[in-house]
PDB file of C-alpha atoms in Angstrom:
ATOM      1  CA  MET A  74      15.639 -18.967   0.329  1.00  0.00           C
ATOM      2  CA  SER A  75      15.354 -16.701   3.866  1.00  0.00           C
ATOM      3  CA  ILE A  76      11.590 -15.924   5.478  1.00  0.00           C
ATOM      4  CA  ALA A  77      10.616 -12.501   5.562  1.00  0.00           C
ATOM      5  CA  PRO A  78       8.901 -11.662   8.801  1.00  0.00           C
ATOM      6  CA  MET A  79       5.262 -11.072   7.929  1.00  0.00           C
ATOM      7  CA  MET A  80       4.949  -7.244   7.677  1.00  0.00           C
ATOM      8  CA  GLY A  81       1.753  -5.256   6.742  1.00  0.00           C
ATOM      9  CA  ASP A  82      -1.763  -4.725   7.972  1.00  0.00           C
ATOM     10  CA  LEU A  83      -3.724  -7.605   8.891  1.00  0.00           C
ATOM     11  CA  LYS A  84      -7.458  -8.402   9.117  1.00  0.00           C
ATOM     12  CA  ARG A  85      -9.940 -10.224   9.288  1.00  0.00           C
ATOM     13  CA  THR A  86     -12.526  -9.996   6.444  1.00  0.00           C
ATOM     14  CA  VAL A  87     -14.783 -12.935   7.229  1.00  0.00           C
ATOM     15  CA  ALA A  88     -15.387 -14.044  10.368  1.00  0.00           C
ATOM     16  CA  PRO A  89     -16.280 -17.317  11.281  1.00  0.00           C
ATOM     17  CA  THR A  90     -20.295 -18.246  11.222  1.00  0.00           C
ATOM     18  CA  LEU A  91     -19.796 -21.657  13.451  1.00  0.00           C
ATOM     19  CA  LEU A  92     -19.144 -21.339  17.383  1.00  0.00           C
ATOM     20  CA  PRO A  93     -16.974 -24.492  18.971  1.00  0.00           C
ATOM     21  CA  ILE A  94     -19.369 -24.772  21.712  1.00  0.00           C
ATOM     22  CA  THR A  95     -23.778 -24.513  21.919  1.00  0.00           C
ATOM     23  CA  MET A  96     -25.909 -22.060  24.199  1.00  0.00           C
ATOM     24  CA  ASP A  97     -26.808 -25.292  26.705  1.00  0.00           C
ATOM     25  CA  GLU A  98     -23.105 -25.626  26.903  1.00  0.00           C
ATOM     26  CA  ALA A  99     -22.069 -22.233  27.378  1.00  0.00           C
ATOM     27  CA  LYS A 100     -25.195 -21.341  29.881  1.00  0.00           C
ATOM     28  CA  TRP A 101     -23.930 -24.640  32.148  1.00  0.00           C
ATOM     29  CA  ALA A 102     -20.732 -22.901  32.132  1.00  0.00           C
ATOM     30  CA  ILE A 103     -21.986 -19.766  33.413  1.00  0.00           C
ATOM     31  CA  GLN A 104     -24.004 -21.542  35.064  1.00  0.00           C
ATOM     32  CA  THR A 105     -27.477 -19.920  33.968  1.00  0.00           C
ATOM     33  CA  LEU A 106     -29.514 -23.260  32.510  1.00  0.00           C
ATOM     34  CA  ASP A 107     -33.149 -21.584  32.462  1.00  0.00           C
ATOM     35  CA  ASP A 108     -33.017 -17.513  31.540  1.00  0.00           C
ATOM     36  CA  ASP A 109     -33.449 -17.291  28.195  1.00  0.00           C
ATOM     37  CA  GLU A 110     -32.943 -13.187  28.422  1.00  0.00           C
ATOM     38  CA  ILE A 111     -29.544 -14.082  28.210  1.00  0.00           C
ATOM     39  CA  ASN A 112     -29.138 -15.000  25.172  1.00  0.00           C
ATOM     40  CA  ILE A 113     -28.066 -12.041  23.163  1.00  0.00           C
ATOM     41  CA  PRO A 114     -25.630 -10.473  25.586  1.00  0.00           C
ATOM     42  CA  LEU A 115     -23.823 -13.896  26.275  1.00  0.00           C
ATOM     43  CA  MET A 116     -23.676 -15.073  23.206  1.00  0.00           C
ATOM     44  CA  ASP A 117     -22.009 -11.641  22.300  1.00  0.00           C
ATOM     45  CA  LYS A 118     -19.214 -12.942  25.214  1.00  0.00           C
ATOM     46  CA  ILE A 119     -18.733 -16.536  23.341  1.00  0.00           C
ATOM     47  CA  TYR A 120     -17.395 -14.789  20.398  1.00  0.00           C
ATOM     48  CA  GLU A 121     -15.361 -13.204  22.843  1.00  0.00           C
ATOM     49  CA  ALA A 122     -14.443 -16.126  24.787  1.00  0.00           C
ATOM     50  CA  VAL A 123     -13.287 -17.396  21.171  1.00  0.00           C
ATOM     51  CA  ASP A 124     -11.745 -14.672  19.948  1.00  0.00           C
ATOM     52  CA  VAL A 125      -9.602 -14.687  23.499  1.00  0.00           C
ATOM     53  CA  VAL A 126      -8.411 -18.396  22.689  1.00  0.00           C
ATOM     54  CA  GLU A 127      -7.504 -18.145  19.731  1.00  0.00           C
ATOM     55  CA  ARG A 128      -5.753 -14.722  20.492  1.00  0.00           C
ATOM     56  CA  ASP A 129      -3.535 -16.787  23.198  1.00  0.00           C
ATOM     57  CA  SER A 130      -3.273 -20.630  21.413  1.00  0.00           C
ATOM     58  CA  HIS A 131      -2.175 -18.752  17.582  1.00  0.00           C
ATOM     59  CA  ARG A 132      -4.768 -20.615  16.211  1.00  0.00           C
ATOM     60  CA  GLN A 133      -8.059 -20.031  13.888  1.00  0.00           C
ATOM     61  CA  LEU A 134     -10.641 -22.608  15.872  1.00  0.00           C
ATOM     62  CA  LEU A 135     -12.914 -22.161  13.277  1.00  0.00           C
ATOM     63  CA  THR A 136     -13.167 -21.335   8.787  1.00  0.00           C
ATOM     64  CA  GLN A 137     -12.430 -17.270   8.437  1.00  0.00           C
ATOM     65  CA  THR A 138     -10.579 -15.721   5.727  1.00  0.00           C
ATOM     66  CA  TRP A 139      -8.114 -13.256   6.092  1.00  0.00           C
ATOM     67  CA  GLN A 140      -5.911 -10.867   4.412  1.00  0.00           C
ATOM     68  CA  LEU A 141      -2.351  -9.626   4.897  1.00  0.00           C
ATOM     69  CA  THR A 142      -1.736  -6.001   2.591  1.00  0.00           C
ATOM     70  CA  ARG A 143       2.370  -5.294   1.890  1.00  0.00           C
ATOM     71  CA  GLU A 144       3.200  -2.561   0.145  1.00  0.00           C
ATOM     72  CA  ARG A 145       5.731  -5.328  -1.806  1.00  0.00           C
ATOM     73  CA  PHE A 146       5.997  -8.312  -2.403  1.00  0.00           C
ATOM     74  CA  PRO A 147       8.882  -9.683   0.482  1.00  0.00           C
ATOM     75  CA  SER A 148      12.230 -10.466  -0.536  1.00  0.00           C
ATOM     76  CA  GLY A 149      11.232 -14.613   0.139  1.00  0.00           C
ATOM     77  CA  ASP A 150       8.261 -16.263   1.545  1.00  0.00           C
ATOM     78  CA  PHE A 151       5.188 -14.922   3.102  1.00  0.00           C
ATOM     79  CA  GLU A 152       4.341 -16.147   6.490  1.00  0.00           C
ATOM     80  CA  LEU A 153       1.068 -16.240   7.144  1.00  0.00           C
ATOM     81  CA  HIS A 154       0.410 -16.991  11.071  1.00  0.00           C
ATOM     82  CA  LYS A 155      -2.900 -17.202  11.282  1.00  0.00           C
ATOM     83  CA  PHE A 156      -2.927 -21.246  11.858  1.00  0.00           C
ATOM     84  CA  PRO A 157      -4.061 -23.642  10.686  1.00  0.00           C
ATOM     85  CA  VAL A 158      -3.826 -22.512   6.906  1.00  0.00           C
ATOM     86  CA  ALA A 159      -7.262 -23.964   4.674  1.00  0.00           C
ATOM     87  CA  SER A 160      -6.312 -23.004   1.791  1.00  0.00           C
ATOM     88  CA  VAL A 161      -5.428 -19.352  -0.016  1.00  0.00           C
ATOM     89  CA  THR A 162      -7.555 -17.996  -2.025  1.00  0.00           C
ATOM     90  CA  SER A 163      -5.817 -15.284  -3.966  1.00  0.00           C
ATOM     91  CA  VAL A 164      -2.497 -13.103  -4.207  1.00  0.00           C
ATOM     92  CA  THR A 165      -3.183  -9.956  -5.533  1.00  0.00           C
ATOM     93  CA  TYR A 166      -1.225  -6.556  -6.150  1.00  0.00           C
ATOM     94  CA  MET A 167      -1.418  -3.236  -8.484  1.00  0.00           C
ATOM     95  CA  LEU A 168       0.533  -3.426 -12.028  1.00  0.00           C
ATOM     96  CA  ASN A 169       0.174   0.184 -13.856  1.00  0.00           C
ATOM     97  CA  GLY A 170      -2.930   0.992 -11.559  1.00  0.00           C
ATOM     98  CA  VAL A 171      -5.023  -2.442 -12.381  1.00  0.00           C
ATOM     99  CA  LEU A 172      -5.120  -4.841  -9.968  1.00  0.00           C
ATOM    100  CA  THR A 173      -3.964  -7.765 -11.059  1.00  0.00           C
ATOM    101  CA  THR A 174      -4.033 -12.216  -9.510  1.00  0.00           C
ATOM    102  CA  LEU A 175      -1.281 -13.879  -9.729  1.00  0.00           C
ATOM    103  CA  SER A 176      -1.193 -17.269 -11.362  1.00  0.00           C
ATOM    104  CA  SER A 177      -1.480 -20.469  -9.020  1.00  0.00           C
ATOM    105  CA  SER A 178       1.119 -22.125 -11.434  1.00  0.00           C
ATOM    106  CA  THR A 179       3.366 -19.637 -10.671  1.00  0.00           C
ATOM    107  CA  TYR A 180       3.860 -20.150  -6.932  1.00  0.00           C
ATOM    108  CA  GLN A 181       4.179 -23.172  -4.373  1.00  0.00           C
ATOM    109  CA  THR A 182       2.003 -24.044  -0.412  1.00  0.00           C
ATOM    110  CA  LYS A 183       2.631 -25.171   2.336  1.00  0.00           C
ATOM    111  CA  LEU A 184      -0.475 -25.394   4.411  1.00  0.00           C
ATOM    112  CA  THR A 185       0.963 -27.866   7.079  1.00  0.00           C
ATOM    113  CA  GLY A 186       2.817 -26.788   9.907  1.00  0.00           C
ATOM    114  CA  PHE A 187       3.402 -23.218  11.417  1.00  0.00           C
ATOM    115  CA  PRO A 188       2.646 -20.766   9.569  1.00  0.00           C
ATOM    116  CA  GLY A 189       2.191 -21.023   6.555  1.00  0.00           C
ATOM    117  CA  ILE A 190       4.394 -20.563   3.789  1.00  0.00           C
ATOM    118  CA  ILE A 191       3.817 -19.045   0.462  1.00  0.00           C
ATOM    119  CA  ARG A 192       6.701 -19.115  -2.043  1.00  0.00           C
ATOM    120  CA  PRO A 193       7.328 -18.820  -5.867  1.00  0.00           C
ATOM    121  CA  LYS A 194       8.244 -22.051  -7.630  1.00  0.00           C
ATOM    122  CA  LEU A 195      10.725 -22.980  -9.187  1.00  0.00           C
ATOM    123  CA  GLY A 196      11.866 -20.483 -12.257  1.00  0.00           C
ATOM    124  CA  TYR A 197       9.738 -17.603 -11.103  1.00  0.00           C
ATOM    125  CA  TYR A 198      10.068 -15.256  -9.053  1.00  0.00           C
ATOM    126  CA  TRP A 199       7.262 -12.929  -7.272  1.00  0.00           C
ATOM    127  CA  PRO A 200       6.407  -9.271  -9.245  1.00  0.00           C
ATOM    128  CA  VAL A 201       7.777  -5.814  -9.140  1.00  0.00           C
ATOM    129  CA  ALA A 202       3.808  -3.967  -7.521  1.00  0.00           C
ATOM    130  CA  ASP A 203       3.498  -0.266  -8.326  1.00  0.00           C
ATOM    131  CA  SER A 204       5.597   1.720  -5.559  1.00  0.00           C
ATOM    132  CA  GLY A 205       4.010   4.478  -3.158  1.00  0.00           C
ATOM    133  CA  LEU A 206       0.862   2.016  -2.863  1.00  0.00           C
ATOM    134  CA  LEU A 207       0.446   0.917   1.296  1.00  0.00           C
ATOM    135  CA  GLU A 208      -1.800  -1.423  -0.488  1.00  0.00           C
ATOM    136  CA  ALA A 209       0.562  -2.575  -2.984  1.00  0.00           C
ATOM    137  CA  VAL A 210      -0.180  -6.725  -2.286  1.00  0.00           C
ATOM    138  CA  THR A 211      -2.650  -9.046  -0.538  1.00  0.00           C
ATOM    139  CA  VAL A 212      -2.783 -12.380   0.075  1.00  0.00           C
ATOM    140  CA  THR A 213      -6.488 -13.346   0.631  1.00  0.00           C
ATOM    141  CA  TRP A 214      -5.912 -16.799   3.067  1.00  0.00           C
ATOM    142  CA  VAL A 215      -9.177 -19.529   4.440  1.00  0.00           C
ATOM    143  CA  ALA A 216      -7.110 -20.038   8.444  1.00  0.00           C
ATOM    144  CA  GLY A 217      -8.974 -22.926  10.849  1.00  0.00           C
ATOM    145  CA  TYR A 218     -11.482 -25.280  10.742  1.00  0.00           C
ATOM    146  CA  ALA A 219     -14.425 -26.203   8.612  1.00  0.00           C
ATOM    147  CA  SER A 220     -16.828 -27.957  11.782  1.00  0.00           C
ATOM    148  CA  ALA A 221     -15.439 -28.107  15.168  1.00  0.00           C
ATOM    149  CA  SER A 222     -15.222 -31.935  15.253  1.00  0.00           C
ATOM    150  CA  LEU A 223     -12.404 -30.846  12.585  1.00  0.00           C
ATOM    151  CA  LEU A 224     -10.443 -30.163  16.182  1.00  0.00           C
ATOM    152  CA  ARG A 225     -10.696 -33.781  15.990  1.00  0.00           C
ATOM    153  CA  ALA A 226      -8.101 -34.902  19.226  1.00  0.00           C
ATOM    154  CA  ASP A 227      -8.078 -31.218  19.991  1.00  0.00           C
ATOM    155  CA  TYR A 228     -11.531 -29.677  19.638  1.00  0.00           C
ATOM    156  CA  ALA A 229     -12.194 -31.075  23.667  1.00  0.00           C
ATOM    157  CA  CYS A 230      -9.144 -28.832  24.248  1.00  0.00           C
ATOM    158  CA  ALA A 231     -10.281 -26.231  22.352  1.00  0.00           C
ATOM    159  CA  LYS A 232     -13.985 -26.262  23.474  1.00  0.00           C
ATOM    160  CA  GLY A 233     -12.722 -26.402  27.055  1.00  0.00           C
ATOM    161  CA  ALA A 234     -10.401 -23.453  27.269  1.00  0.00           C
ATOM    162  CA  VAL A 235     -13.147 -22.211  25.773  1.00  0.00           C
ATOM    163  CA  LEU A 236     -16.226 -22.458  28.365  1.00  0.00           C
ATOM    164  CA  TYR A 237     -12.656 -20.959  30.362  1.00  0.00           C
ATOM    165  CA  ALA A 238     -12.229 -17.867  29.015  1.00  0.00           C
ATOM    166  CA  LEU A 239     -16.561 -17.093  28.629  1.00  0.00           C
ATOM    167  CA  ARG A 240     -16.537 -17.852  32.398  1.00  0.00           C
ATOM    168  CA  HIS A 241     -13.683 -14.851  33.027  1.00  0.00           C
ATOM    169  CA  LEU A 242     -15.243 -12.899  30.631  1.00  0.00           C
ATOM    170  CA  TRP A 243     -19.007 -13.761  31.835  1.00  0.00           C
ATOM    171  CA  SER A 244     -18.135 -13.175  35.869  1.00  0.00           C
ATOM    172  CA  GLY A 245     -14.175 -12.454  36.341  1.00  0.00           C
ATOM    173  CA  CYS A 246     -13.039 -15.751  37.282  1.00  0.00           C
ATOM    174  CA  PRO A 247      -9.491 -16.219  36.948  1.00  0.00           C
ATOM    175  CA  LEU A 248      -8.061 -18.012  33.875  1.00  0.00           C
ATOM    176  CA  ASP A 249      -6.301 -20.193  35.984  1.00  0.00           C
ATOM    177  CA  ASP A 250      -3.311 -23.483  34.861  1.00  0.00           C
ATOM    178  CA  ASN A 251      -5.961 -25.198  33.952  1.00  0.00           C
ATOM    179  CA  TYR A 252      -7.036 -23.104  31.141  1.00  0.00           C
ATOM    180  CA  TRP A 253      -3.412 -22.233  30.319  1.00  0.00           C
ATOM    181  CA  ALA A 254      -2.936 -26.462  29.599  1.00  0.00           C
ATOM    182  CA  MET A 255      -5.389 -26.407  27.787  1.00  0.00           C
ATOM    183  CA  ILE A 256      -3.941 -23.351  25.201  1.00  0.00           C
ATOM    184  CA  TYR A 257      -0.531 -25.014  25.576  1.00  0.00           C
ATOM    185  CA  ARG A 258      -2.018 -27.797  23.676  1.00  0.00           C
ATOM    186  CA  LEU A 259      -3.472 -25.536  21.033  1.00  0.00           C
ATOM    187  CA  ARG A 260      -0.374 -23.734  19.841  1.00  0.00           C
ATOM    188  CA  PRO A 261       1.277 -24.867  16.497  1.00  0.00           C
ATOM    189  CA  VAL A 262       4.228 -26.242  17.369  1.00  0.00           C
TER     190      VAL A 262
END
């Protein structure tokens, strides 16, 4: 079965609630340890730095929920490009004007590796969704690690990359070869 490219609208519906670095680590990175007045703008920059690292590494650092919407089911597999895939929440589609949830007993998933894959089980096929709708089919999944400690060997790399990105965003320091070495280590193979 061929793998169809990810086409459709992709959006994050639930952002991470945890961060891979602490406020103290962030203040150390920008070389400001005792200034509590910068906490709110610094927190905004921490979230932005995490987004930069996730974009550059093609890896979601901490748990977040994503939705891919399409006009119809693919001719092959769904590819989930937000990695690592922790779980598939649902596959829904419009059938005769009614939102219908596809039974998970009719499809299989490959959550390890990149990208994550959803494919009909042997003997099953994707149903036909209502035509003429831009959002007739929706896949919802959770990507990322449940905690910073689950990044395991990649944790130091992810944390370092976020600190580099934060320093870059806060003070305009360039993202140097050290940053890119960490990013390449984080990228899925």
